[in-house]
């Protein structure tokens, strides 16, 4: 009798042991504070690969994101950091600030992203909105590249970007003509985005790395002209124009408020992404109050994004979300929901509907 009982207990223990082993890694991950019924956020700004086109798979990303992230606007980085032996010898740079050699546009990234997406089950594809980035915005043929990608990969892409015009330490490193807001090639790209319904994520620093002392950040006026010229395109301005070194001017929040309050820019949104930008926003009480008031005044115009690049683990990926916590804590529930969930769904559901219709020739 006692032997039978011991055998039974042993059997039960081994079954439980087996069950625990068969749970895939990551699913038992402890979820982030605040995540209850449904995802914490949709990520409008995620780079699957880095500046040397290396990264993780979408399946690996889903393990890292677990249930905390709903949908993700996923793209690569349209620039390759060249490994020039004569510049760095056997040292292989993988970031633009680790090398003096040039960057060049890398169009194959769009095929890489499409293949990753198509390798997923239909159910898992629901969690991604892939974006086209592999074009040179100084090339009048850039819009043709975007059209070609849509035609070769119908049913896959929802938008274009993140692509950059003025970006600190990057624009000047790109081989060939420097990207500019005055280049008609950019207008052709934004026109095509308006025609197809592709959502646009545009990186354009609001100012130079070292402010010039001009009354207004130097790139703002030209940016306003470009944005106003393309009311049909849904444009998300990455990082509200800030960067690692491009810091907010004293009246940065007022400048954003003026832009977003102007009817001519009702098609323009901003993403709150990159931990290098979060540092400015949460730095002190005054800044937090100003940004909280701005977001409460324009709750439908801001979207959260991590700007994470090929993360190797959960903590790295969630760093930006956690860095913004002091801001999230101050927002009203409806505004927090709009910025983390609602605005993303509105913009990308609309983009997917329009782009699929365009692909179907409707
Ligand atoms: Zn980015």
GROMACS .gro file of C-alpha atoms and ligand atoms in nm:
model
  363
    1UNK     CA    1   0.000   0.000   0.000
    2UNK     CA    2   0.267   0.250   0.111
    3UNK     CA    3   0.475   0.156  -0.197
    4UNK     CA    4   0.177   0.221  -0.428
    5UNK     CA    5   0.124   0.564  -0.269
    6UNK     CA    6   0.495   0.650  -0.311
    7UNK     CA    7   0.485   0.545  -0.677
    8UNK     CA    8   0.173   0.755  -0.734
    9UNK     CA    9   0.333   1.064  -0.573
   10UNK     CA   10   0.645   1.016  -0.783
   11UNK     CA   11   0.434   0.992  -1.097
   12UNK     CA   12   0.247   1.313  -1.010
   13UNK     CA   13   0.573   1.499  -0.937
   14UNK     CA   14   0.728   1.396  -1.269
   15UNK     CA   15   0.411   1.503  -1.457
   16UNK     CA   16   0.423   1.848  -1.293
   17UNK     CA   17   0.798   1.865  -1.367
   18UNK     CA   18   0.735   1.784  -1.733
   19UNK     CA   19   0.453   2.040  -1.755
   20UNK     CA   20   0.677   2.321  -1.624
   21UNK     CA   21   0.953   2.232  -1.873
   22UNK     CA   22   0.716   2.245  -2.166
   23UNK     CA   23   0.605   2.607  -2.102
   24UNK     CA   24   0.795   2.811  -2.371
   25UNK     CA   25   1.047   3.064  -2.230
   26UNK     CA   26   0.920   3.413  -2.182
   27UNK     CA   27   0.554   3.324  -2.144
   28UNK     CA   28   0.590   3.280  -1.774
   29UNK     CA   29   0.769   3.614  -1.762
   30UNK     CA   30   0.644   3.838  -1.493
   31UNK     CA   31   0.440   4.105  -1.669
   32UNK     CA   32   0.503   4.477  -1.623
   33UNK     CA   33   0.322   4.675  -1.347
   34UNK     CA   34  -0.007   4.806  -1.481
   35UNK     CA   35  -0.054   4.530  -1.736
   36UNK     CA   36  -0.379   4.364  -1.648
   37UNK     CA   37  -0.647   4.310  -1.907
   38UNK     CA   38  -0.475   4.378  -2.232
   39UNK     CA   39  -0.142   4.517  -2.346
   40UNK     CA   40   0.030   4.808  -2.174
   41UNK     CA   41   0.106   4.976  -2.502
   42UNK     CA   42   0.136   4.947  -2.878
   43UNK     CA   43   0.492   5.032  -2.989
   44UNK     CA   44   0.489   5.280  -3.277
   45UNK     CA   45   0.868   5.286  -3.312
   46UNK     CA   46   1.065   4.958  -3.316
   47UNK     CA   47   1.382   4.868  -3.508
   48UNK     CA   48   1.420   4.491  -3.559
   49UNK     CA   49   1.773   4.532  -3.695
   50UNK     CA   50   2.064   4.766  -3.629
   51UNK     CA   51   2.308   4.978  -3.836
   52UNK     CA   52   2.482   4.668  -3.973
   53UNK     CA   53   2.153   4.494  -4.057
   54UNK     CA   54   2.179   4.248  -3.770
   55UNK     CA   55   1.909   4.192  -3.514
   56UNK     CA   56   1.648   3.951  -3.384
   57UNK     CA   57   1.355   3.768  -3.541
   58UNK     CA   58   0.994   3.872  -3.496
   59UNK     CA   59   0.934   3.550  -3.303
   60UNK     CA   60   1.216   3.637  -3.064
   61UNK     CA   61   1.067   3.984  -3.028
   62UNK     CA   62   0.729   3.835  -2.932
   63UNK     CA   63   0.898   3.641  -2.654
   64UNK     CA   64   1.055   3.961  -2.524
   65UNK     CA   65   0.735   4.163  -2.560
   66UNK     CA   66   0.518   3.889  -2.407
   67UNK     CA   67   0.167   4.019  -2.332
   68UNK     CA   68   0.277   4.370  -2.246
   69UNK     CA   69   0.292   4.490  -2.606
   70UNK     CA   70  -0.006   4.470  -2.836
   71UNK     CA   71   0.088   4.583  -3.188
   72UNK     CA   72   0.422   4.707  -3.314
   73UNK     CA   73   0.519   4.927  -3.605
   74UNK     CA   74   0.831   4.734  -3.708
   75UNK     CA   75   1.108   4.840  -3.940
   76UNK     CA   76   1.483   4.811  -3.982
   77UNK     CA   77   1.738   5.089  -4.019
   78UNK     CA   78   1.771   5.204  -4.382
   79UNK     CA   79   2.140   5.280  -4.344
   80UNK     CA   80   2.443   5.047  -4.339
   81UNK     CA   81   2.742   5.148  -4.130
   82UNK     CA   82   3.029   5.062  -4.357
   83UNK     CA   83   3.316   4.856  -4.211
   84UNK     CA   84   3.610   5.016  -4.385
   85UNK     CA   85   3.925   4.819  -4.316
   86UNK     CA   86   4.142   5.120  -4.382
   87UNK     CA   87   3.952   5.310  -4.114
   88UNK     CA   88   3.906   5.055  -3.836
   89UNK     CA   89   4.109   4.749  -3.937
   90UNK     CA   90   3.968   4.431  -3.783
   91UNK     CA   91   3.743   4.633  -3.552
   92UNK     CA   92   3.393   4.590  -3.697
   93UNK     CA   93   3.182   4.895  -3.607
   94UNK     CA   94   2.808   4.837  -3.562
   95UNK     CA   95   2.696   5.193  -3.477
   96UNK     CA   96   2.735   5.528  -3.654
   97UNK     CA   97   2.909   5.686  -3.356
   98UNK     CA   98   3.172   5.410  -3.353
   99UNK     CA   99   3.325   5.484  -3.690
  100UNK     CA  100   3.433   5.770  -3.916
  101UNK     CA  101   3.354   5.573  -4.229
  102UNK     CA  102   3.041   5.642  -4.428
  103UNK     CA  103   2.684   5.522  -4.404
  104UNK     CA  104   2.496   5.420  -4.718
  105UNK     CA  105   2.131   5.343  -4.798
  106UNK     CA  106   2.045   4.973  -4.772
  107UNK     CA  107   1.728   4.885  -4.965
  108UNK     CA  108   1.732   4.509  -4.904
  109UNK     CA  109   1.606   4.581  -4.552
  110UNK     CA  110   1.249   4.596  -4.683
  111UNK     CA  111   1.269   4.241  -4.819
  112UNK     CA  112   1.419   4.126  -4.488
  113UNK     CA  113   1.129   4.277  -4.290
  114UNK     CA  114   0.868   4.137  -4.533
  115UNK     CA  115   1.015   3.786  -4.514
  116UNK     CA  116   1.022   3.798  -4.135
  117UNK     CA  117   0.654   3.903  -4.132
  118UNK     CA  118   0.547   3.641  -4.387
  119UNK     CA  119   0.724   3.371  -4.184
  120UNK     CA  120   0.477   3.432  -3.899
  121UNK     CA  121   0.139   3.265  -3.854
  122UNK     CA  122  -0.158   3.482  -3.960
  123UNK     CA  123  -0.245   3.524  -3.595
  124UNK     CA  124   0.101   3.652  -3.507
  125UNK     CA  125   0.105   3.887  -3.809
  126UNK     CA  126  -0.183   4.073  -3.643
  127UNK     CA  127   0.068   4.209  -3.391
  128UNK     CA  128   0.284   4.384  -3.649
  129UNK     CA  129   0.252   4.678  -3.885
  130UNK     CA  130   0.563   4.657  -4.104
  131UNK     CA  131   0.711   4.976  -4.248
  132UNK     CA  132   0.916   5.045  -4.561
  133UNK     CA  133   1.244   5.229  -4.499
  134UNK     CA  134   1.494   5.121  -4.767
  135UNK     CA  135   1.486   5.430  -4.985
  136UNK     CA  136   1.710   5.734  -5.035
  137UNK     CA  137   1.500   6.047  -4.966
  138UNK     CA  138   1.726   6.258  -5.193
  139UNK     CA  139   1.644   6.037  -5.495
  140UNK     CA  140   1.354   6.139  -5.716
  141UNK     CA  141   1.309   5.762  -5.773
  142UNK     CA  142   1.257   5.696  -5.401
  143UNK     CA  143   0.875   5.688  -5.443
  144UNK     CA  144   0.921   5.427  -5.717
  145UNK     CA  145   1.106   5.204  -5.469
  146UNK     CA  146   0.817   5.229  -5.223
  147UNK     CA  147   0.565   5.144  -5.498
  148UNK     CA  148   0.778   4.847  -5.607
  149UNK     CA  149   0.795   4.708  -5.253
  150UNK     CA  150   0.415   4.731  -5.219
  151UNK     CA  151   0.372   4.552  -5.553
  152UNK     CA  152   0.623   4.277  -5.472
  153UNK     CA  153   0.493   4.232  -5.116
  154UNK     CA  154   0.119   4.305  -5.124
  155UNK     CA  155  -0.067   4.267  -4.795
  156UNK     CA  156   0.244   4.331  -4.582
  157UNK     CA  157   0.329   4.699  -4.530
  158UNK     CA  158   0.135   4.970  -4.344
  159UNK     CA  159   0.365   5.267  -4.375
  160UNK     CA  160   0.702   5.423  -4.449
  161UNK     CA  161   0.971   5.510  -4.200
  162UNK     CA  162   1.124   5.572  -3.974
  163UNK     CA  163   1.325   5.758  -4.236
  164UNK     CA  164   1.548   6.055  -4.162
  165UNK     CA  165   1.615   6.391  -4.319
  166UNK     CA  166   1.811   6.595  -4.060
  167UNK     CA  167   1.954   6.352  -3.802
  168UNK     CA  168   2.246   6.441  -3.576
  169UNK     CA  169   2.576   6.284  -3.684
  170UNK     CA  170   2.397   6.062  -3.937
  171UNK     CA  171   2.288   6.285  -4.225
  172UNK     CA  172   2.639   6.422  -4.275
  173UNK     CA  173   2.788   6.071  -4.273
  174UNK     CA  174   2.573   5.937  -4.558
  175UNK     CA  175   2.761   5.889  -4.884
  176UNK     CA  176   2.624   6.117  -5.154
  177UNK     CA  177   2.392   6.415  -5.138
  178UNK     CA  178   2.282   6.516  -4.783
  179UNK     CA  179   1.908   6.478  -4.725
  180UNK     CA  180   1.718   6.804  -4.700
  181UNK     CA  181   1.366   6.931  -4.641
  182UNK     CA  182   1.393   7.137  -4.962
  183UNK     CA  183   1.454   6.836  -5.186
  184UNK     CA  184   1.156   6.767  -5.419
  185UNK     CA  185   1.234   6.395  -5.386
  186UNK     CA  186   1.088   6.418  -5.034
  187UNK     CA  187   0.770   6.572  -5.173
  188UNK     CA  188   0.732   6.280  -5.416
  189UNK     CA  189   0.765   6.035  -5.125
  190UNK     CA  190   0.504   6.218  -4.913
  191UNK     CA  191   0.271   6.259  -5.212
  192UNK     CA  192   0.282   5.881  -5.270
  193UNK     CA  193   0.218   5.821  -4.900
  194UNK     CA  194  -0.089   6.045  -4.925
  195UNK     CA  195  -0.209   5.862  -5.238
  196UNK     CA  196  -0.173   5.511  -5.090
  197UNK     CA  197  -0.259   5.581  -4.724
  198UNK     CA  198   0.082   5.468  -4.595
  199UNK     CA  199   0.143   5.608  -4.246
  200UNK     CA  200   0.466   5.807  -4.227
  201UNK     CA  201   0.725   5.814  -3.946
  202UNK     CA  202   0.965   6.099  -4.019
  203UNK     CA  203   1.282   6.169  -3.822
  204UNK     CA  204   1.385   6.533  -3.857
  205UNK     CA  205   1.580   6.709  -3.585
  206UNK     CA  206   1.419   7.043  -3.497
  207UNK     CA  207   1.760   7.211  -3.462
  208UNK     CA  208   2.132   7.163  -3.521
  209UNK     CA  209   2.340   6.983  -3.257
  210UNK     CA  210   2.481   7.315  -3.139
  211UNK     CA  211   2.199   7.572  -3.142
  212UNK     CA  212   2.279   7.869  -3.369
  213UNK     CA  213   2.120   8.128  -3.143
  214UNK     CA  214   1.847   8.189  -3.401
  215UNK     CA  215   1.510   8.298  -3.255
  216UNK     CA  216   1.362   7.963  -3.360
  217UNK     CA  217   1.516   7.611  -3.399
  218UNK     CA  218   1.669   7.619  -3.748
  219UNK     CA  219   1.486   7.329  -3.913
  220UNK     CA  220   1.137   7.412  -3.783
  221UNK     CA  221   1.025   7.657  -4.053
  222UNK     CA  222   1.129   7.432  -4.345
  223UNK     CA  223   0.965   7.136  -4.169
  224UNK     CA  224   0.638   7.329  -4.127
  225UNK     CA  225   0.643   7.407  -4.500
  226UNK     CA  226   0.690   7.041  -4.592
  227UNK     CA  227   0.421   6.922  -4.349
  228UNK     CA  228   0.171   7.186  -4.464
  229UNK     CA  229   0.232   7.088  -4.828
  230UNK     CA  230   0.113   6.728  -4.767
  231UNK     CA  231  -0.218   6.734  -4.577
  232UNK     CA  232  -0.322   6.399  -4.729
  233UNK     CA  233  -0.038   6.210  -4.561
  234UNK     CA  234  -0.068   6.095  -4.197
  235UNK     CA  235   0.270   6.197  -4.057
  236UNK     CA  236   0.424   6.102  -3.723
  237UNK     CA  237   0.716   6.327  -3.630
  238UNK     CA  238   0.964   6.110  -3.443
  239UNK     CA  239   1.087   6.225  -3.104
  240UNK     CA  240   0.918   6.569  -3.152
  241UNK     CA  241   1.244   6.658  -3.330
  242UNK     CA  242   1.472   6.598  -3.032
  243UNK     CA  243   1.782   6.376  -3.016
  244UNK     CA  244   2.072   6.252  -2.808
  245UNK     CA  245   2.240   6.591  -2.853
  246UNK     CA  246   1.958   6.803  -3.001
  247UNK     CA  247   1.804   6.929  -2.677
  248UNK     CA  248   1.469   7.108  -2.639
  249UNK     CA  249   1.475   7.487  -2.662
  250UNK     CA  250   1.323   7.668  -2.364
  251UNK     CA  251   0.997   7.706  -2.557
  252UNK     CA  252   0.993   7.360  -2.716
  253UNK     CA  253   0.656   7.265  -2.562
  254UNK     CA  254   0.503   7.595  -2.674
  255UNK     CA  255   0.632   7.540  -3.028
  256UNK     CA  256   0.471   7.194  -3.036
  257UNK     CA  257   0.147   7.332  -2.893
  258UNK     CA  258   0.135   7.601  -3.163
  259UNK     CA  259   0.199   7.345  -3.438
  260UNK     CA  260  -0.064   7.099  -3.313
  261UNK     CA  261  -0.321   7.374  -3.254
  262UNK     CA  262  -0.292   7.491  -3.615
  263UNK     CA  263  -0.556   7.334  -3.844
  264UNK     CA  264  -0.302   7.322  -4.127
  265UNK     CA  265  -0.120   7.049  -3.931
  266UNK     CA  266  -0.417   6.835  -3.822
  267UNK     CA  267  -0.254   6.541  -4.011
  268UNK     CA  268   0.062   6.567  -3.800
  269UNK     CA  269   0.130   6.360  -3.488
  270UNK     CA  270   0.437   6.312  -3.269
  271UNK     CA  271   0.591   6.001  -3.120
  272UNK     CA  272   0.732   5.995  -2.769
  273UNK     CA  273   1.009   5.744  -2.827
  274UNK     CA  274   1.381   5.688  -2.746
  275UNK     CA  275   1.516   5.699  -2.394
  276UNK     CA  276   1.751   5.980  -2.505
  277UNK     CA  277   1.439   6.193  -2.545
  278UNK     CA  278   1.264   6.072  -2.231
  279UNK     CA  279   1.555   6.213  -2.030
  280UNK     CA  280   1.457   6.569  -2.127
  281UNK     CA  281   1.086   6.521  -2.057
  282UNK     CA  282   1.112   6.365  -1.710
  283UNK     CA  283   1.419   6.562  -1.597
  284UNK     CA  284   1.234   6.786  -1.350
  285UNK     CA  285   0.895   6.894  -1.215
  286UNK     CA  286   0.864   7.195  -1.447
  287UNK     CA  287   0.927   6.987  -1.757
  288UNK     CA  288   0.690   6.713  -1.645
  289UNK     CA  289   0.413   6.964  -1.577
  290UNK     CA  290   0.459   7.134  -1.915
  291UNK     CA  291   0.454   6.806  -2.108
  292UNK     CA  292   0.160   6.670  -1.908
  293UNK     CA  293  -0.042   6.983  -1.991
  294UNK     CA  294   0.056   6.956  -2.359
  295UNK     CA  295  -0.048   6.591  -2.383
  296UNK     CA  296  -0.376   6.660  -2.203
  297UNK     CA  297  -0.444   6.941  -2.454
  298UNK     CA  298  -0.364   6.717  -2.756
  299UNK     CA  299  -0.431   6.358  -2.639
  300UNK     CA  300  -0.503   6.232  -2.993
  301UNK     CA  301  -0.173   6.354  -3.140
  302UNK     CA  302   0.095   6.165  -2.947
  303UNK     CA  303   0.198   5.801  -2.969
  304UNK     CA  304   0.437   5.602  -2.750
  305UNK     CA  305   0.727   5.413  -2.901
  306UNK     CA  306   1.036   5.249  -2.757
  307UNK     CA  307   1.278   5.321  -3.045
  308UNK     CA  308   1.445   5.002  -2.926
  309UNK     CA  309   1.698   4.857  -3.172
  310UNK     CA  310   1.734   4.478  -3.195
  311UNK     CA  311   1.691   4.427  -2.818
  312UNK     CA  312   1.853   4.119  -2.667
  313UNK     CA  313   1.625   4.107  -2.367
  314UNK     CA  314   1.319   4.241  -2.190
  315UNK     CA  315   1.482   4.499  -1.967
  316UNK     CA  316   1.663   4.662  -2.257
  317UNK     CA  317   1.346   4.666  -2.462
  318UNK     CA  318   1.126   4.813  -2.184
  319UNK     CA  319   1.378   5.077  -2.072
  320UNK     CA  320   1.213   5.363  -2.258
  321UNK     CA  321   0.865   5.267  -2.130
  322UNK     CA  322   0.996   5.263  -1.775
  323UNK     CA  323   1.188   5.590  -1.821
  324UNK     CA  324   0.861   5.764  -1.910
  325UNK     CA  325   0.687   5.634  -1.595
  326UNK     CA  326   0.690   5.975  -1.416
  327UNK     CA  327   0.496   6.114  -1.715
  328UNK     CA  328   0.255   5.820  -1.739
  329UNK     CA  329   0.179   5.861  -1.366
  330UNK     CA  330   0.064   6.218  -1.423
  331UNK     CA  331  -0.165   6.162  -1.720
  332UNK     CA  332  -0.540   6.111  -1.695
  333UNK     CA  333  -0.658   5.761  -1.781
  334UNK     CA  334  -0.818   5.860  -2.117
  335UNK     CA  335  -0.507   6.049  -2.228
  336UNK     CA  336  -0.273   5.766  -2.126
  337UNK     CA  337  -0.493   5.518  -2.313
  338UNK     CA  338  -0.499   5.738  -2.624
  339UNK     CA  339  -0.118   5.778  -2.630
  340UNK     CA  340  -0.037   5.413  -2.559
  341UNK     CA  341  -0.320   5.232  -2.742
  342UNK     CA  342  -0.598   5.436  -2.906
  343UNK     CA  343  -0.406   5.668  -3.141
  344UNK     CA  344  -0.199   5.378  -3.275
  345UNK     CA  345  -0.508   5.171  -3.354
  346UNK     CA  346  -0.685   5.465  -3.519
  347UNK     CA  347  -0.388   5.555  -3.742
  348UNK     CA  348  -0.271   5.204  -3.837
  349UNK     CA  349  -0.619   5.053  -3.887
  350UNK     CA  350  -0.685   5.342  -4.126
  351UNK     CA  351  -0.348   5.297  -4.299
  352UNK     CA  352  -0.397   4.920  -4.342
  353UNK     CA  353  -0.747   4.969  -4.481
  354UNK     CA  354  -0.631   5.233  -4.733
  355UNK     CA  355  -0.310   5.055  -4.843
  356UNK     CA  356  -0.488   4.723  -4.900
  357UNK     CA  357  -0.751   4.908  -5.104
  358UNK     CA  358  -0.474   5.076  -5.308
  359UNK     CA  359  -0.304   4.739  -5.365
  360UNK     CA  360  -0.639   4.599  -5.483
  361UNK     CA  361  -0.667   4.889  -5.727
  362UNK     CA  362  -0.981   5.022  -5.559
  363LIG    ZN1  363   1.430   5.532  -3.452
   0.00000   0.00000   0.00000
